[in-house]
């Protein structure tokens, strides 16, 4: 590990999987001792995550858990194309527009006022180019909205339309 000079790197990822929690904990602690400025470690469960933080991980990820949450949202809300956390309580979500939205403008829909949703982009056409959301332009069949919102806004938005 020391031959890789981890202290000279901007960041290091310790992605040791399910096979050895102990090895990932030891590796994370050693990376911290070697002066790595940003350590990202992979955890398998909540206790493993807590220990990795205690031994020096700056960020801990659980890929299976994160994928499971995103996949659950896609199962529950059929119009969700992609979803990812964006900060503490915000989500960046791409949703298929619902049939009731086709032909309406963003001003008419009043998404920020009604749902606390901010439209940051529109994915339009094939192969899906990204366009700037213009408040007075009507939405087209097949459009996807890229939004930033609180997680609770997605079920409200899906239920309303």
PDB file of C-alpha atoms in Angstrom:
ATOM      1  CA  UNK A   1       0.000   0.000   0.000  1.00  0.00           C
ATOM      2  CA  UNK A   2       2.786   2.427   0.870  1.00  0.00           C
ATOM      3  CA  UNK A   3       4.481   1.849  -2.517  1.00  0.00           C
ATOM      4  CA  UNK A   4       1.434   3.462  -4.149  1.00  0.00           C
ATOM      5  CA  UNK A   5       2.144   6.684  -2.206  1.00  0.00           C
ATOM      6  CA  UNK A   6      -1.475   7.269  -1.208  1.00  0.00           C
ATOM      7  CA  UNK A   7      -0.584  10.440   0.724  1.00  0.00           C
ATOM      8  CA  UNK A   8       0.346  12.069  -2.603  1.00  0.00           C
ATOM      9  CA  UNK A   9      -3.104  11.447  -4.102  1.00  0.00           C
ATOM     10  CA  UNK A  10      -6.052  13.850  -3.970  1.00  0.00           C
ATOM     11  CA  UNK A  11      -8.395  11.055  -2.942  1.00  0.00           C
ATOM     12  CA  UNK A  12      -8.331   7.304  -2.455  1.00  0.00           C
ATOM     13  CA  UNK A  13     -11.194   4.818  -2.698  1.00  0.00           C
ATOM     14  CA  UNK A  14     -11.134   1.717  -0.526  1.00  0.00           C
ATOM     15  CA  UNK A  15     -13.647  -0.536  -2.281  1.00  0.00           C
ATOM     16  CA  UNK A  16     -13.006  -3.864  -0.548  1.00  0.00           C
ATOM     17  CA  UNK A  17     -16.255  -5.809  -0.794  1.00  0.00           C
ATOM     18  CA  UNK A  18     -18.242  -8.197   1.361  1.00  0.00           C
ATOM     19  CA  UNK A  19     -15.389 -10.664   1.661  1.00  0.00           C
ATOM     20  CA  UNK A  20     -13.567  -8.810   4.417  1.00  0.00           C
ATOM     21  CA  UNK A  21     -14.955  -6.016   6.538  1.00  0.00           C
ATOM     22  CA  UNK A  22     -11.838  -6.203   8.676  1.00  0.00           C
ATOM     23  CA  UNK A  23      -9.571  -5.622   5.671  1.00  0.00           C
ATOM     24  CA  UNK A  24     -11.540  -2.546   4.612  1.00  0.00           C
ATOM     25  CA  UNK A  25     -11.378  -1.131   8.147  1.00  0.00           C
ATOM     26  CA  UNK A  26      -7.618  -1.734   8.400  1.00  0.00           C
ATOM     27  CA  UNK A  27      -6.999  -0.341   4.915  1.00  0.00           C
ATOM     28  CA  UNK A  28      -9.026   2.803   5.702  1.00  0.00           C
ATOM     29  CA  UNK A  29      -7.142   3.339   8.973  1.00  0.00           C
ATOM     30  CA  UNK A  30      -3.783   2.885   7.222  1.00  0.00           C
ATOM     31  CA  UNK A  31      -4.750   5.316   4.462  1.00  0.00           C
ATOM     32  CA  UNK A  32      -5.634   7.895   7.122  1.00  0.00           C
ATOM     33  CA  UNK A  33      -2.275   7.343   8.857  1.00  0.00           C
ATOM     34  CA  UNK A  34      -0.501   7.789   5.513  1.00  0.00           C
ATOM     35  CA  UNK A  35      -1.982  11.260   5.163  1.00  0.00           C
ATOM     36  CA  UNK A  36      -4.570  10.737   2.427  1.00  0.00           C
ATOM     37  CA  UNK A  37      -6.577  14.002   2.257  1.00  0.00           C
ATOM     38  CA  UNK A  38      -9.874  12.368   1.171  1.00  0.00           C
ATOM     39  CA  UNK A  39     -10.783   8.733   1.808  1.00  0.00           C
ATOM     40  CA  UNK A  40     -13.929   7.142   0.390  1.00  0.00           C
ATOM     41  CA  UNK A  41     -14.669   3.676   1.763  1.00  0.00           C
ATOM     42  CA  UNK A  42     -17.275   1.075   0.884  1.00  0.00           C
ATOM     43  CA  UNK A  43     -19.479  -0.256   3.683  1.00  0.00           C
ATOM     44  CA  UNK A  44     -21.715  -3.310   3.803  1.00  0.00           C
ATOM     45  CA  UNK A  45     -24.015  -2.265   6.647  1.00  0.00           C
ATOM     46  CA  UNK A  46     -24.656   0.504   9.171  1.00  0.00           C
ATOM     47  CA  UNK A  47     -22.198  -0.789  11.804  1.00  0.00           C
ATOM     48  CA  UNK A  48     -19.456  -1.173   9.192  1.00  0.00           C
ATOM     49  CA  UNK A  49     -20.198   2.385   8.027  1.00  0.00           C
ATOM     50  CA  UNK A  50     -19.912   3.727  11.581  1.00  0.00           C
ATOM     51  CA  UNK A  51     -16.564   1.984  12.142  1.00  0.00           C
ATOM     52  CA  UNK A  52     -15.161   3.245   8.816  1.00  0.00           C
ATOM     53  CA  UNK A  53     -16.003   6.810   9.854  1.00  0.00           C
ATOM     54  CA  UNK A  54     -14.362   6.241  13.244  1.00  0.00           C
ATOM     55  CA  UNK A  55     -11.100   5.010  11.701  1.00  0.00           C
ATOM     56  CA  UNK A  56     -10.850   7.926   9.298  1.00  0.00           C
ATOM     57  CA  UNK A  57     -13.061   7.624   6.216  1.00  0.00           C
ATOM     58  CA  UNK A  58     -14.242  11.026   5.036  1.00  0.00           C
ATOM     59  CA  UNK A  59     -17.087   9.523   3.026  1.00  0.00           C
ATOM     60  CA  UNK A  60     -18.649   6.085   3.212  1.00  0.00           C
ATOM     61  CA  UNK A  61     -20.767   4.581   0.456  1.00  0.00           C
ATOM     62  CA  UNK A  62     -22.953   1.520   0.348  1.00  0.00           C
ATOM     63  CA  UNK A  63     -23.545   0.912  -3.384  1.00  0.00           C
ATOM     64  CA  UNK A  64     -26.120  -1.830  -2.877  1.00  0.00           C
ATOM     65  CA  UNK A  65     -28.187   0.299  -0.485  1.00  0.00           C
ATOM     66  CA  UNK A  66     -27.981   3.381  -2.709  1.00  0.00           C
ATOM     67  CA  UNK A  67     -28.993   1.402  -5.794  1.00  0.00           C
ATOM     68  CA  UNK A  68     -31.824  -0.222  -3.839  1.00  0.00           C
ATOM     69  CA  UNK A  69     -33.275   3.168  -2.873  1.00  0.00           C
ATOM     70  CA  UNK A  70     -33.089   4.475  -6.434  1.00  0.00           C
ATOM     71  CA  UNK A  71     -34.583   1.259  -7.808  1.00  0.00           C
ATOM     72  CA  UNK A  72     -37.416   1.368  -5.245  1.00  0.00           C
ATOM     73  CA  UNK A  73     -38.300   4.901  -6.379  1.00  0.00           C
ATOM     74  CA  UNK A  74     -38.409   3.725  -9.994  1.00  0.00           C
ATOM     75  CA  UNK A  75     -40.706   0.849  -9.020  1.00  0.00           C
ATOM     76  CA  UNK A  76     -43.027   3.009  -6.938  1.00  0.00           C
ATOM     77  CA  UNK A  77     -43.183   5.939  -9.357  1.00  0.00           C
ATOM     78  CA  UNK A  78     -43.282   4.674 -12.932  1.00  0.00           C
ATOM     79  CA  UNK A  79     -42.508   8.124 -14.332  1.00  0.00           C
ATOM     80  CA  UNK A  80     -39.122   8.296 -12.553  1.00  0.00           C
ATOM     81  CA  UNK A  81     -36.309   7.631 -15.021  1.00  0.00           C
ATOM     82  CA  UNK A  82     -33.358   8.335 -12.714  1.00  0.00           C
ATOM     83  CA  UNK A  83     -32.946   9.614  -9.187  1.00  0.00           C
ATOM     84  CA  UNK A  84     -29.944  10.516  -7.077  1.00  0.00           C
ATOM     85  CA  UNK A  85     -29.402  12.303  -3.785  1.00  0.00           C
ATOM     86  CA  UNK A  86     -28.216  15.881  -4.186  1.00  0.00           C
ATOM     87  CA  UNK A  87     -27.080  17.130  -0.797  1.00  0.00           C
ATOM     88  CA  UNK A  88     -28.733  16.338   2.506  1.00  0.00           C
ATOM     89  CA  UNK A  89     -32.442  16.437   1.675  1.00  0.00           C
ATOM     90  CA  UNK A  90     -32.567  17.199  -2.047  1.00  0.00           C
ATOM     91  CA  UNK A  91     -32.819  14.853  -5.012  1.00  0.00           C
ATOM     92  CA  UNK A  92     -31.911  15.315  -8.646  1.00  0.00           C
ATOM     93  CA  UNK A  93     -34.578  13.384 -10.522  1.00  0.00           C
ATOM     94  CA  UNK A  94     -35.444  12.808 -14.150  1.00  0.00           C
ATOM     95  CA  UNK A  95     -39.134  12.130 -14.695  1.00  0.00           C
ATOM     96  CA  UNK A  96     -41.177  11.356 -17.779  1.00  0.00           C
ATOM     97  CA  UNK A  97     -43.824  14.003 -18.143  1.00  0.00           C
ATOM     98  CA  UNK A  98     -47.303  12.707 -17.569  1.00  0.00           C
ATOM     99  CA  UNK A  99     -49.966  12.963 -20.270  1.00  0.00           C
ATOM    100  CA  UNK A 100     -51.739  15.766 -18.379  1.00  0.00           C
ATOM    101  CA  UNK A 101     -48.594  17.916 -18.738  1.00  0.00           C
ATOM    102  CA  UNK A 102     -48.293  17.658 -22.539  1.00  0.00           C
ATOM    103  CA  UNK A 103     -48.951  20.994 -24.225  1.00  0.00           C
ATOM    104  CA  UNK A 104     -48.774  22.945 -20.965  1.00  0.00           C
ATOM    105  CA  UNK A 105     -46.013  25.396 -20.105  1.00  0.00           C
ATOM    106  CA  UNK A 106     -43.928  25.374 -16.949  1.00  0.00           C
ATOM    107  CA  UNK A 107     -45.625  28.642 -15.967  1.00  0.00           C
ATOM    108  CA  UNK A 108     -49.048  26.983 -16.253  1.00  0.00           C
ATOM    109  CA  UNK A 109     -47.945  23.961 -14.245  1.00  0.00           C
ATOM    110  CA  UNK A 110     -46.563  26.125 -11.384  1.00  0.00           C
ATOM    111  CA  UNK A 111     -44.355  23.279 -10.178  1.00  0.00           C
ATOM    112  CA  UNK A 112     -42.220  25.394  -7.794  1.00  0.00           C
ATOM    113  CA  UNK A 113     -45.238  26.878  -6.031  1.00  0.00           C
ATOM    114  CA  UNK A 114     -47.342  23.724  -5.920  1.00  0.00           C
ATOM    115  CA  UNK A 115     -44.701  21.075  -5.226  1.00  0.00           C
ATOM    116  CA  UNK A 116     -41.416  22.833  -4.409  1.00  0.00           C
ATOM    117  CA  UNK A 117     -39.939  21.403  -7.623  1.00  0.00           C
ATOM    118  CA  UNK A 118     -37.362  23.293  -9.669  1.00  0.00           C
ATOM    119  CA  UNK A 119     -37.025  22.254 -13.320  1.00  0.00           C
ATOM    120  CA  UNK A 120     -33.357  22.555 -14.289  1.00  0.00           C
ATOM    121  CA  UNK A 121     -33.460  20.937 -17.747  1.00  0.00           C
ATOM    122  CA  UNK A 122     -35.647  19.142 -20.265  1.00  0.00           C
ATOM    123  CA  UNK A 123     -34.531  16.006 -22.113  1.00  0.00           C
ATOM    124  CA  UNK A 124     -36.225  16.129 -25.498  1.00  0.00           C
ATOM    125  CA  UNK A 125     -36.424  13.906 -28.549  1.00  0.00           C
ATOM    126  CA  UNK A 126     -34.180  11.172 -29.714  1.00  0.00           C
ATOM    127  CA  UNK A 127     -31.354  10.675 -28.750  1.00  0.00           C
ATOM    128  CA  UNK A 128     -32.512  12.891 -25.887  1.00  0.00           C
ATOM    129  CA  UNK A 129     -30.775  16.218 -26.163  1.00  0.00           C
ATOM    130  CA  UNK A 130     -30.867  18.448 -23.109  1.00  0.00           C
ATOM    131  CA  UNK A 131     -32.573  21.809 -23.555  1.00  0.00           C
ATOM    132  CA  UNK A 132     -32.998  24.790 -21.277  1.00  0.00           C
ATOM    133  CA  UNK A 133     -36.423  24.903 -19.604  1.00  0.00           C
ATOM    134  CA  UNK A 134     -38.211  27.988 -20.964  1.00  0.00           C
ATOM    135  CA  UNK A 135     -41.187  28.963 -18.771  1.00  0.00           C
ATOM    136  CA  UNK A 136     -43.462  29.862 -21.705  1.00  0.00           C
ATOM    137  CA  UNK A 137     -42.657  26.942 -24.028  1.00  0.00           C
ATOM    138  CA  UNK A 138     -45.172  24.075 -24.112  1.00  0.00           C
ATOM    139  CA  UNK A 139     -44.000  20.642 -23.039  1.00  0.00           C
ATOM    140  CA  UNK A 140     -43.976  17.976 -25.736  1.00  0.00           C
ATOM    141  CA  UNK A 141     -44.992  14.348 -25.679  1.00  0.00           C
ATOM    142  CA  UNK A 142     -41.915  12.291 -24.762  1.00  0.00           C
ATOM    143  CA  UNK A 143     -40.213  15.090 -22.804  1.00  0.00           C
ATOM    144  CA  UNK A 144     -38.466  14.287 -19.552  1.00  0.00           C
ATOM    145  CA  UNK A 145     -38.051  16.908 -16.842  1.00  0.00           C
ATOM    146  CA  UNK A 146     -34.838  17.060 -14.843  1.00  0.00           C
ATOM    147  CA  UNK A 147     -35.819  18.468 -11.466  1.00  0.00           C
ATOM    148  CA  UNK A 148     -34.364  19.263  -8.072  1.00  0.00           C
ATOM    149  CA  UNK A 149     -36.731  18.699  -5.180  1.00  0.00           C
ATOM    150  CA  UNK A 150     -37.238  17.223  -1.763  1.00  0.00           C
ATOM    151  CA  UNK A 151     -37.888  13.492  -1.900  1.00  0.00           C
ATOM    152  CA  UNK A 152     -41.502  13.981  -0.767  1.00  0.00           C
ATOM    153  CA  UNK A 153     -42.302  16.078  -3.852  1.00  0.00           C
ATOM    154  CA  UNK A 154     -42.096  13.120  -6.253  1.00  0.00           C
ATOM    155  CA  UNK A 155     -45.103  11.179  -4.881  1.00  0.00           C
ATOM    156  CA  UNK A 156     -47.111  14.414  -4.628  1.00  0.00           C
ATOM    157  CA  UNK A 157     -46.287  15.338  -8.216  1.00  0.00           C
ATOM    158  CA  UNK A 158     -47.073  11.817  -9.467  1.00  0.00           C
ATOM    159  CA  UNK A 159     -50.395  11.723  -7.598  1.00  0.00           C
ATOM    160  CA  UNK A 160     -51.517  15.169  -8.827  1.00  0.00           C
ATOM    161  CA  UNK A 161     -51.010  14.447 -12.504  1.00  0.00           C
TER     162      UNK A 161
END
